[in-house]
XYZ file of C-alpha atoms in Angstrom:
727
model
C 78.853 191.326 98.907
C 77.867 187.712 98.573
C 79.176 187.698 95.050
C 82.473 189.109 96.156
C 82.910 186.521 98.873
C 82.059 183.670 96.597
C 84.578 184.800 94.063
C 87.345 185.308 96.570
C 87.016 181.798 97.916
C 88.656 180.281 94.866
C 91.363 182.904 94.556
C 94.924 182.011 93.675
C 96.282 184.832 91.572
C 97.771 187.793 93.440
C 95.511 190.135 91.514
C 92.523 188.695 93.327
C 93.632 189.940 96.684
C 94.391 193.399 95.434
C 91.583 193.632 92.969
C 89.433 192.612 95.728
C 112.384 160.265 113.681
C 115.325 158.608 115.099
C 117.191 160.845 117.550
C 120.789 161.590 116.685
C 123.374 160.355 119.187
C 125.221 162.839 121.324
C 128.386 162.467 119.286
C 126.588 164.054 116.338
C 126.937 167.386 118.127
C 130.419 168.770 117.637
C 131.476 170.922 120.560
C 133.640 173.881 119.637
C 134.222 176.074 122.726
C 134.705 179.331 120.778
C 135.677 178.441 117.220
C 133.104 178.170 114.488
C 132.591 174.764 112.880
C 134.659 173.957 109.841
C 132.836 174.886 106.656
C 131.588 172.040 104.522
C 131.407 172.522 100.773
C 129.187 170.803 98.271
C 127.729 171.241 94.818
C 124.117 172.325 95.009
C 121.742 170.225 92.964
C 119.884 172.685 90.799
C 116.145 172.587 90.292
C 113.839 174.105 87.765
C 112.254 177.321 88.804
C 108.714 178.114 89.810
C 105.591 180.173 89.311
C 103.071 182.836 89.986
C 100.977 185.346 88.191
C 102.302 188.424 86.606
C 102.293 191.058 83.981
C 104.786 192.613 81.635
C 105.496 196.201 80.798
C 107.485 197.898 78.066
C 111.092 198.025 79.133
C 114.434 198.774 77.517
C 116.629 195.833 76.653
C 119.725 195.478 78.858
C 123.005 195.940 77.099
C 124.784 192.853 75.872
C 126.576 191.173 78.717
C 124.406 192.573 81.506
C 122.786 190.209 83.995
C 124.041 186.821 85.061
C 125.730 184.101 83.113
C 124.073 181.237 81.344
C 124.155 178.748 84.195
C 120.926 176.746 84.363
C 118.456 176.681 87.204
C 116.747 173.727 85.539
C 115.825 170.917 87.914
C 115.466 168.248 85.254
C 118.560 166.116 85.173
C 120.844 166.622 82.196
C 120.210 163.089 81.022
C 116.513 163.901 80.692
C 116.829 167.214 78.855
C 115.246 167.117 75.436
C 113.425 163.837 76.125
C 110.062 165.501 76.197
C 107.985 162.352 75.924
C 110.015 160.270 78.344
C 108.709 159.597 81.843
C 111.174 160.786 84.491
C 111.228 160.597 88.249
C 109.228 163.480 89.638
C 109.170 163.974 93.422
C 106.446 166.613 93.047
C 104.054 164.049 91.595
C 104.641 161.436 94.296
C 101.465 160.523 96.146
C 103.431 159.069 99.053
C 105.992 160.738 101.253
C 109.538 160.628 99.933
C 112.461 159.589 102.178
C 113.627 163.216 102.196
C 110.229 164.375 103.439
C 110.187 161.684 106.113
C 113.575 162.850 107.336
C 112.450 166.465 107.217
C 109.430 165.663 109.391
C 111.146 163.076 111.581
C 112.269 165.182 114.539
C 109.929 165.582 117.510
C 109.893 167.164 120.952
C 111.242 163.857 122.247
C 114.383 164.334 120.176
C 114.909 167.699 121.826
C 115.038 166.069 125.257
C 117.121 163.075 124.163
C 119.753 165.220 122.474
C 119.642 167.781 125.296
C 120.508 165.010 127.731
C 123.399 163.868 125.578
C 124.620 167.430 125.208
C 124.450 168.078 128.930
C 126.420 164.899 129.625
C 129.011 165.762 126.961
C 129.340 169.272 128.333
C 129.791 168.005 131.888
C 132.667 165.762 130.782
C 134.378 168.602 128.895
C 136.941 170.576 130.849
C 135.692 173.909 129.475
C 132.085 172.836 129.252
C 130.764 175.192 131.905
C 131.163 178.211 129.631
C 129.027 179.258 126.653
C 130.225 177.765 123.382
C 129.079 177.066 119.839
C 127.773 173.695 118.737
C 127.271 172.619 115.137
C 124.375 170.321 114.210
C 125.439 167.423 112.004
C 122.669 165.119 110.868
C 122.847 162.126 108.582
C 121.375 162.969 105.200
C 120.669 166.641 105.917
C 123.085 167.767 103.232
C 125.661 170.512 103.350
C 125.666 174.219 102.532
C 127.314 175.698 99.467
C 130.686 177.400 99.463
C 129.036 180.815 99.575
C 126.345 179.967 102.133
C 125.908 182.574 104.889
C 126.744 181.969 108.533
C 123.653 181.287 110.667
C 123.957 181.805 114.423
C 121.223 180.552 116.718
C 120.837 182.174 120.143
C 118.563 180.170 122.464
C 115.869 181.378 124.809
C 115.885 180.933 128.583
C 116.513 177.173 128.260
C 120.002 177.928 126.927
C 120.487 174.429 125.478
C 120.923 175.557 121.888
C 118.710 172.824 120.437
C 115.637 174.955 119.851
C 116.068 174.535 116.079
C 116.409 170.753 116.208
C 113.332 170.292 114.029
C 114.690 172.866 111.575
C 118.262 171.551 111.216
C 117.525 169.305 108.245
C 116.561 172.217 106.003
C 118.719 174.937 107.534
C 121.940 172.983 107.090
C 121.405 172.884 103.325
C 121.394 176.676 103.040
C 123.547 177.922 105.903
C 126.632 177.220 107.950
C 124.744 176.730 111.211
C 126.178 177.264 114.703
C 124.075 177.220 117.861
C 125.018 178.820 121.157
C 124.952 176.476 124.146
C 124.773 178.090 127.584
C 125.297 175.451 130.305
C 122.831 175.457 133.183
C 125.525 176.334 135.720
C 126.960 179.156 133.642
C 126.502 182.697 134.977
C 128.020 184.719 132.149
C 126.682 188.267 132.198
C 124.762 189.902 129.388
C 127.869 191.845 128.452
C 129.869 188.617 128.204
C 127.272 186.914 126.002
C 127.008 189.926 123.702
C 130.795 190.071 123.370
C 130.998 186.337 122.600
C 128.464 186.640 119.772
C 130.000 189.903 118.613
C 133.457 188.351 118.408
C 132.096 185.590 116.176
C 130.205 188.053 113.980
C 133.211 190.315 113.492
C 135.469 187.370 112.696
C 133.072 186.182 109.997
C 132.698 189.696 108.648
C 136.480 189.923 108.368
C 136.536 186.740 106.285
C 133.518 187.522 104.080
C 132.572 191.215 104.252
C 130.167 190.965 101.302
C 128.148 188.082 102.730
C 125.241 188.593 105.195
C 125.361 187.061 108.658
C 122.141 185.614 110.067
C 121.358 185.728 113.781
C 118.249 183.888 114.957
C 117.211 184.476 118.549
C 114.326 183.290 120.705
C 113.120 185.444 123.640
C 116.424 186.077 125.490
C 118.426 185.275 122.346
C 116.413 187.850 120.393
C 117.428 190.558 122.884
C 121.080 189.565 122.530
C 120.742 189.644 118.736
C 119.344 193.189 118.874
C 122.170 194.245 121.176
C 124.796 192.881 118.780
C 123.103 194.582 115.827
C 122.962 197.925 117.668
C 126.693 197.723 118.431
C 127.606 196.770 114.838
C 125.502 198.880 112.456
C 128.124 198.638 109.701
C 127.904 194.843 109.381
C 125.278 193.310 107.097
C 123.150 191.420 109.619
C 119.850 189.624 109.110
C 117.999 189.112 112.393
C 115.257 186.547 112.963
C 113.496 187.366 116.228
C 111.129 184.647 117.464
C 108.829 185.865 120.240
C 111.438 188.415 121.346
C 111.893 189.032 125.060
C 111.835 192.807 124.630
C 108.295 192.672 126.048
C 109.513 191.313 129.407
C 108.111 194.241 131.391
C 104.624 193.527 130.043
C 104.784 189.754 130.541
C 103.817 187.355 133.293
C 107.461 186.426 133.712
C 108.163 189.551 135.707
C 105.704 188.485 138.401
C 107.240 185.010 138.449
C 110.625 186.190 139.735
C 109.611 186.995 143.352
C 107.536 183.808 143.421
C 110.590 181.673 142.643
C 112.240 182.819 145.861
C 109.406 181.182 147.810
C 109.558 177.847 146.014
C 111.659 174.881 147.215
C 115.070 174.305 145.645
C 113.921 171.056 143.984
C 111.179 172.868 142.034
C 110.972 172.152 138.330
C 108.424 172.863 135.593
C 105.706 170.239 135.350
C 104.121 168.651 132.318
C 100.968 170.816 132.052
C 103.027 174.001 132.193
C 105.533 172.834 129.582
C 102.831 171.448 127.288
C 100.985 174.747 127.391
C 104.152 176.679 126.580
C 105.346 174.449 123.781
C 102.138 173.761 121.851
C 100.180 176.982 122.173
C 96.688 175.556 122.646
C 96.725 171.729 122.715
C 92.992 171.481 123.420
C 92.213 173.608 120.351
C 94.540 171.454 118.266
C 92.751 168.329 119.487
C 89.308 169.765 118.705
C 90.437 170.989 115.269
C 91.635 167.489 114.439
C 88.264 166.032 115.409
C 86.416 168.611 113.309
C 88.616 167.689 110.344
C 87.304 164.143 110.715
C 90.478 162.482 111.954
C 90.013 159.292 113.975
C 90.308 159.720 117.734
C 93.738 158.004 118.014
C 95.139 160.199 115.254
C 93.527 163.349 116.652
C 95.169 162.783 120.023
C 98.414 161.404 118.598
C 100.509 164.555 118.657
C 99.193 165.577 122.062
C 99.909 162.131 123.504
C 103.446 162.106 122.101
C 104.207 165.485 123.673
C 102.770 164.487 127.053
C 104.686 161.208 127.104
C 107.891 162.894 125.957
C 107.742 165.526 128.686
C 106.582 163.214 131.452
C 109.389 160.775 130.684
C 112.004 163.522 130.654
C 111.150 165.514 133.770
C 114.634 164.838 135.093
C 116.118 166.477 132.000
C 113.863 169.494 132.500
C 115.209 169.867 136.000
C 118.767 169.719 134.616
C 118.039 172.284 131.935
C 116.253 174.752 134.199
C 116.792 174.110 137.903
C 115.318 176.767 140.158
C 118.486 178.831 140.556
C 119.156 178.731 136.802
C 115.602 179.765 135.957
C 115.841 182.705 138.348
C 119.185 183.728 136.840
C 117.832 183.476 133.289
C 114.826 185.640 134.160
C 117.095 188.262 135.682
C 119.294 188.065 132.594
C 116.226 188.434 130.372
C 115.097 191.501 132.290
C 118.513 193.126 131.820
C 118.730 192.134 128.153
C 115.242 193.453 127.433
C 116.047 196.827 128.957
C 119.389 196.999 127.127
C 117.894 196.120 123.722
C 114.927 198.479 124.045
C 117.214 201.398 124.845
C 119.171 200.859 121.616
C 116.500 200.054 119.016
C 117.191 203.232 117.075
C 120.771 202.130 116.500
C 119.696 198.871 114.833
C 120.175 198.986 111.048
C 119.811 195.264 110.348
C 117.181 193.607 108.184
C 114.758 191.966 110.619
C 112.161 189.214 110.410
C 109.901 189.126 113.473
C 108.099 185.851 114.178
C 105.256 186.060 116.691
C 103.070 183.327 118.182
C 99.406 184.000 118.732
C 99.212 181.531 121.650
C 102.383 182.549 123.460
C 101.699 181.913 127.161
C 104.884 183.627 128.364
C 105.129 186.877 126.418
C 102.642 189.218 124.670
C 104.364 188.457 121.383
C 101.713 189.694 118.961
C 101.530 193.138 120.545
C 105.304 193.300 120.842
C 105.821 192.441 117.173
C 103.721 195.452 116.178
C 105.684 197.728 118.497
C 109.009 196.522 117.138
C 107.750 196.816 113.562
C 107.045 200.511 114.173
C 110.418 201.060 115.847
C 112.529 199.123 113.324
C 112.025 200.417 109.747
C 113.666 197.410 108.035
C 111.513 194.833 109.817
C 108.602 192.640 108.697
C 106.292 190.360 110.662
C 105.121 186.818 110.183
C 102.457 185.647 112.651
C 101.718 182.057 113.695
C 98.253 182.361 115.202
C 97.903 178.895 116.761
C 101.438 178.347 118.032
C 103.002 178.723 121.450
C 106.168 180.254 122.842
C 108.649 177.602 121.677
C 107.756 178.182 118.041
C 110.451 176.157 116.315
C 109.613 172.956 118.225
C 106.032 172.829 117.003
C 104.447 170.927 114.141
C 103.898 172.767 110.884
C 106.557 175.430 111.474
C 109.297 175.476 108.837
C 111.763 178.320 109.239
C 113.307 177.818 105.796
C 109.903 178.057 104.117
C 109.243 181.259 106.061
C 112.575 182.696 104.932
C 111.790 181.830 101.314
C 108.305 183.295 101.418
C 109.392 186.518 103.113
C 112.370 186.848 100.698
C 114.856 186.837 103.559
C 117.286 184.369 102.033
C 120.222 185.926 100.198
C 123.933 185.293 99.767
C 125.063 188.861 99.085
C 124.196 192.355 100.247
C 121.197 192.577 97.929
C 118.868 189.715 97.113
C 118.922 188.420 93.555
C 115.565 186.990 92.465
C 117.300 184.486 90.212
C 120.540 183.350 91.815
C 119.211 183.477 95.406
C 116.030 181.601 94.586
C 115.672 178.157 96.180
C 112.985 176.001 94.491
C 110.298 174.528 96.752
C 110.881 171.131 98.248
C 108.294 168.459 97.400
C 106.849 168.880 100.894
C 106.568 172.656 100.501
C 104.868 172.207 97.162
C 102.401 169.654 98.503
C 101.489 171.955 101.398
C 100.850 174.837 99.002
C 99.002 172.644 96.524
C 96.687 171.385 99.266
C 95.484 174.933 99.951
C 93.940 175.111 96.483
C 92.580 171.592 96.348
C 88.989 172.891 96.394
C 89.511 174.821 93.169
C 91.006 171.756 91.480
C 88.038 169.616 92.494
C 85.465 172.261 91.563
C 86.806 172.935 88.063
C 88.341 169.556 87.023
C 90.878 171.239 84.689
C 91.598 169.630 81.318
C 94.876 170.479 79.607
C 96.020 170.017 76.033
C 99.223 170.925 74.260
C 100.509 171.047 70.692
C 103.452 169.055 69.382
C 106.010 170.441 66.930
C 104.142 168.877 64.009
C 100.961 170.718 64.990
C 99.180 167.730 66.542
C 97.043 168.577 69.571
C 97.368 166.011 72.344
C 95.890 165.619 75.787
C 98.416 166.436 78.482
C 101.436 168.699 78.539
C 103.965 166.792 76.458
C 103.997 169.633 73.923
C 105.665 172.012 76.366
C 109.435 171.891 75.704
C 111.458 170.341 78.509
C 114.587 172.328 77.816
C 114.605 176.079 78.385
C 114.631 178.888 77.906
C 110.871 178.875 77.352
C 108.514 181.842 77.546
C 104.887 180.816 78.213
C 102.527 183.626 77.203
C 98.755 183.674 77.458
C 95.396 184.960 78.593
C 94.664 185.963 82.216
C 91.155 184.872 83.157
C 88.953 186.827 85.565
C 90.820 187.207 88.867
C 93.568 184.930 87.592
C 91.880 181.763 88.830
C 93.431 179.714 86.029
C 96.883 180.087 87.529
C 96.884 177.508 90.336
C 95.663 174.481 88.337
C 98.017 175.267 85.449
C 101.162 175.761 87.496
C 100.635 172.739 89.723
C 99.783 170.480 86.793
C 102.911 171.483 84.878
C 105.015 170.731 87.932
C 103.358 167.428 88.738
C 103.128 166.159 85.169
C 106.340 167.526 83.661
C 108.560 168.310 86.677
C 108.898 171.886 85.410
C 108.592 174.852 87.734
C 107.629 178.024 85.943
C 108.902 181.389 87.159
C 106.036 183.858 87.082
C 106.502 187.522 86.173
C 104.325 189.222 88.797
C 103.014 192.645 89.743
C 105.397 194.441 92.165
C 102.599 194.795 94.729
C 103.468 191.227 95.764
C 106.902 192.376 96.887
C 106.666 195.907 98.294
C 104.376 198.700 99.394
C 104.622 202.446 98.958
C 102.679 202.826 102.201
C 100.464 200.803 104.522
C 96.704 200.842 104.101
C 93.915 198.635 102.769
C 96.044 196.247 100.757
C 96.412 192.744 102.207
C 99.715 192.168 104.022
C 102.712 191.036 102.001
C 102.577 187.736 103.882
C 99.456 186.962 101.810
C 101.756 186.369 98.851
C 104.368 184.192 100.582
C 103.236 181.057 98.740
C 103.699 182.753 95.373
C 107.217 183.803 96.289
C 108.062 180.293 97.490
C 106.879 179.098 94.099
C 109.220 181.530 92.368
C 107.253 184.672 91.533
C 109.467 187.621 90.566
C 108.630 191.327 90.168
C 108.192 192.525 86.621
C 111.350 194.137 85.243
C 113.553 193.867 82.190
C 116.721 192.829 84.040
C 114.892 190.057 85.921
C 113.411 188.621 82.716
C 116.875 188.872 81.154
C 118.397 186.844 83.986
C 115.663 184.229 83.930
C 115.979 183.596 80.206
C 119.763 183.591 80.396
C 119.505 180.868 83.047
C 117.372 178.775 80.667
C 114.285 178.981 82.863
C 110.634 178.437 82.003
C 108.945 181.803 82.463
C 105.231 182.618 82.681
C 104.148 185.971 81.266
C 100.757 187.678 81.176
C 101.058 190.708 78.857
C 97.501 191.724 79.812
C 98.364 191.763 83.501
C 95.956 193.235 86.007
C 93.908 194.987 83.309
C 93.041 191.598 81.837
C 92.449 189.786 85.113
C 90.190 192.569 86.401
C 88.397 193.115 83.120
C 85.142 194.961 82.571
C 81.673 193.599 81.887
C 81.413 191.751 78.601
C 85.187 191.514 78.095
C 85.558 187.759 78.624
C 88.356 186.269 76.493
C 89.530 189.648 75.190
C 93.278 190.295 75.246
C 94.464 193.657 76.577
C 98.090 193.595 75.525
C 100.427 196.549 75.033
C 101.508 197.531 71.537
C 105.206 196.985 72.231
C 106.777 193.663 71.277
C 109.590 193.820 73.838
C 109.100 190.309 75.225
C 109.620 188.866 71.724
C 112.892 190.729 71.333
C 114.022 189.609 74.768
C 113.126 185.975 74.026
C 114.948 186.132 70.704
C 118.135 187.325 72.355
C 118.434 183.911 74.032
C 116.781 181.818 71.314
C 113.886 181.046 73.653
C 110.831 179.133 72.536
C 107.578 181.065 72.934
C 104.583 178.928 73.922
C 101.245 180.750 73.526
C 98.299 179.376 75.490
C 94.593 179.973 75.875
C 92.237 179.064 78.707
C 88.463 179.162 78.955
C 85.954 178.559 81.713
C 85.569 181.894 83.490
C 82.122 182.449 81.981
C 81.049 179.174 83.604
C 81.900 180.251 87.138
C 81.001 183.945 87.235
C 79.794 187.037 85.410
C 81.047 190.550 86.178
C 78.163 192.761 87.325
C 79.935 195.709 89.002
C 83.189 196.641 87.269
C 85.833 199.357 87.422
C 83.831 201.891 85.448
C 80.756 201.355 87.630
C 82.779 201.779 90.810
C 84.507 204.941 89.614
C 81.122 206.618 89.175
C 80.392 206.331 92.907
C 82.457 208.732 95.094
C 82.928 206.244 97.929
C 84.267 203.476 95.677
C 86.341 205.951 93.664
C 88.040 207.090 96.866
C 88.726 203.465 97.857
C 90.254 202.678 94.452
C 92.407 205.811 94.333
C 93.701 205.500 97.906
C 94.418 201.773 97.526
C 96.219 202.324 94.226
C 98.532 204.797 95.952
C 99.741 202.030 98.278
C 101.450 199.935 95.607
C 104.284 200.502 93.109
C 103.008 201.446 89.681
C 103.798 199.738 86.383
C 103.312 200.911 82.806
C 103.737 204.504 83.878
C 104.796 205.339 80.330
C 101.826 203.595 78.712
C 98.860 205.426 77.303
C 95.152 204.706 77.044
C 93.403 202.064 79.114
C 96.607 200.139 79.882
C 97.751 203.089 81.968
C 94.631 202.704 84.129
C 95.886 200.242 86.704
C 93.451 201.163 89.481
C 93.353 198.525 92.213
C 89.802 197.267 92.545
C 87.774 194.108 92.935
C 85.281 193.464 90.138
C 82.128 192.130 91.753
C 80.685 189.173 89.893
C 77.662 186.930 90.122
C 78.846 183.367 90.789
C 77.558 180.463 88.751
C 77.507 176.741 89.297
C 81.165 175.889 88.572
C 81.858 174.787 85.034
C 85.174 173.416 83.853
C 88.547 174.903 82.980
C 90.114 174.041 79.631
C 93.710 174.867 78.675
C 95.448 174.612 75.318
C 99.151 175.288 74.847
C 99.872 176.138 71.234
C 102.728 175.040 69.031
C 106.056 176.439 70.337
C 107.303 179.352 68.260
C 111.030 179.144 67.631
C 113.283 182.188 67.862
C 116.557 180.291 67.732
C 118.494 181.247 64.624
C 116.658 184.568 64.428
C 118.340 186.199 67.417
C 119.921 189.085 65.558
C 116.977 189.632 63.235
C 114.300 189.813 65.952
C 116.335 191.659 68.570
C 117.250 194.457 66.184
C 114.371 194.666 63.697
C 111.271 195.917 65.518
C 109.051 195.261 62.504
C 110.039 191.581 62.376
C 109.627 191.323 66.146
C 106.169 192.837 65.878
C 105.196 190.217 63.302
C 106.113 187.444 65.746
C 104.306 189.352 68.504
C 101.095 189.422 66.465
C 101.581 185.743 65.647
C 101.737 184.924 69.364
C 98.669 187.047 70.088
C 96.658 185.463 67.281
C 97.654 181.974 68.434
C 96.309 182.760 71.920
C 92.990 183.747 70.344
C 93.057 180.564 68.231
C 93.551 178.442 71.360
C 90.645 180.181 73.092
C 88.339 179.742 70.095
C 89.268 176.066 69.752
C 88.469 175.388 73.412
C 85.196 177.321 73.352
C 84.021 175.223 70.419
C 85.227 171.834 71.678
C 83.875 172.207 75.230
C 80.346 172.191 73.841
C 80.762 168.448 73.243
C 82.126 167.700 76.724
C 79.528 165.603 78.585
C 81.205 166.525 81.882
C 81.366 170.275 81.469
C 78.750 170.675 84.206
C 79.846 170.170 87.812
C 76.840 167.939 88.557
C 77.870 165.460 85.871
C 81.436 165.460 87.185
C 80.284 164.894 90.763
C 78.224 161.931 89.656
C 81.221 160.478 87.816
C 83.537 160.989 90.791
C 80.996 159.525 93.180
C 81.348 156.276 91.244
C 85.043 156.327 90.329
C 86.522 158.269 93.244
C 87.302 161.919 93.911
C 90.796 161.670 92.438
C 89.724 159.825 89.308
C 90.428 161.795 86.087
C 87.128 162.943 84.606
C 86.808 162.284 80.839
C 86.307 165.133 78.408
C 85.617 165.703 74.704
C 87.352 163.677 72.014
C 90.108 165.347 70.004
């Protein structure tokens, strides 16, 4: 078991887990009593697409004309296309925070109170301001949605202000037409009235764009209203986001609070300790975690101090948002809404994303999310273990990233893995990259590439900048080569590679031993797509860079003594597909797995033991199968974890071979299987050549051993590039 744990620590490939600041002024909020805000149109800046592990199967070629058009998803500016050796601005390589990231992270709890005060004052001066109405966030520099962006309705919790997404507006407004419901403190609209108001808006939008989904995001009370609207409109394509839904009211402490409020004085308002506990989950734990991480005391207490000061200086606003009589009314409204929604769960046909906080002090959100998941077949859960009730106001919570990772963003009835994909922001990429920093440090990857004239150079300048490009290579044990390669390509070349991945990352046949789908959210944010012919067709037609592992899971979970052996299918379909679009094929090899582990208990060993055989067979039944028409060992896609004996980490070496051109041979290779097979064998042999070259050259690397690298970095710094062998 120790060997298994040690190997899993440095996992990145999906096969491992299965084989194993300035507040905006009040006038920035446009008050629209019932009407939706005017749509704003803009041209989306495209970005290159992104990566994860994957495998390919034999598939029929789509007919000519199928799939999408030839519009590019390439993030490299047109002026830089083809200039492969020219340095270009790359936000993913920036060591410091970009202005966009600073703006994205700029909002705080203080901004919530400041803008709430301005909104309350604006509402009070409005003749119709005592009734619920929609407000539209408008922030400087937050961008605008596209012409076909879906409508996004936010329904607040018991506060009713409608600013619960204030820290999310910057990103949301780029993808959606956002409207937030504001319920004034003195308003006493019934549940029926609120449901009808939202329903009227939903039906009006559906009448304008019947083929476009409508998003409804609700917190606690708002989540109950969202469920009610969905139950009453099963024929409308709704996507619900339920954050700590109030459907668990009967099991919560809130129910016991209602009779207590009658005994409290009229000038009662929530105090700072109560609000801090509700809004930050467990502030003491956060403080202690920061100290353990080695942060200085002022920095460790910084966030906590800001929240305390913000709340203590805005107690008067709290009393305006939730005076005693309003709080009592909202709790009664929540009780009614919870009962109404629970009685109609079976009528809900919407796609649902349930967000639950592990430190929710108001509602038993974790338990409730499991209950709703069982009652709502089209629902999935994402859990935030260390967050409190007011999820969207907390640090580290990005709703857009969650939507990307859970594949909940789409512009039509069915999600398209190519046209609906939104590349990661630099901040999203840096957060993901940081999770695998240990692997980068432990293996000090060295990467080489081959220019068109055959010259091998250090770095990645040999990878073509302009797509379509199909990168094809060897999958090391447990796919650990994936993270360093993908991140380096993005940071050095500003190219995001779309990875063809096993479908187990995207769906399950049934629940069981497999890790939850949320385990693969980072891969989906980085652009992983399920293996299929039509998806590969669309990616290449959009001039993307695509990563393909023909050996797939069989190669990544290889047997004892099979290091650096390719397990590719006999069919040459990926060559024919690449040729259809004149794509360049870049073969690559990678070595280093024999320096970090040795397989000691493989698939064949495990299948001989009844207990392990049962585990493999039952786990395999949980996931969609690929290569069902293949024969021999490639048809054996049993899900298992090869146990290996860890070694003192060596070093990873990558070599990208000379790009193989298919342009000008489109008709020949797409129609003549024999010619396509010749290119296929050429690609396969070049992968072997790259592996052999690296195995030979690494013998002369004085820093192949981790001890030598640690000594070098101790002198020159942890981030200093470690030298390697001479070319």
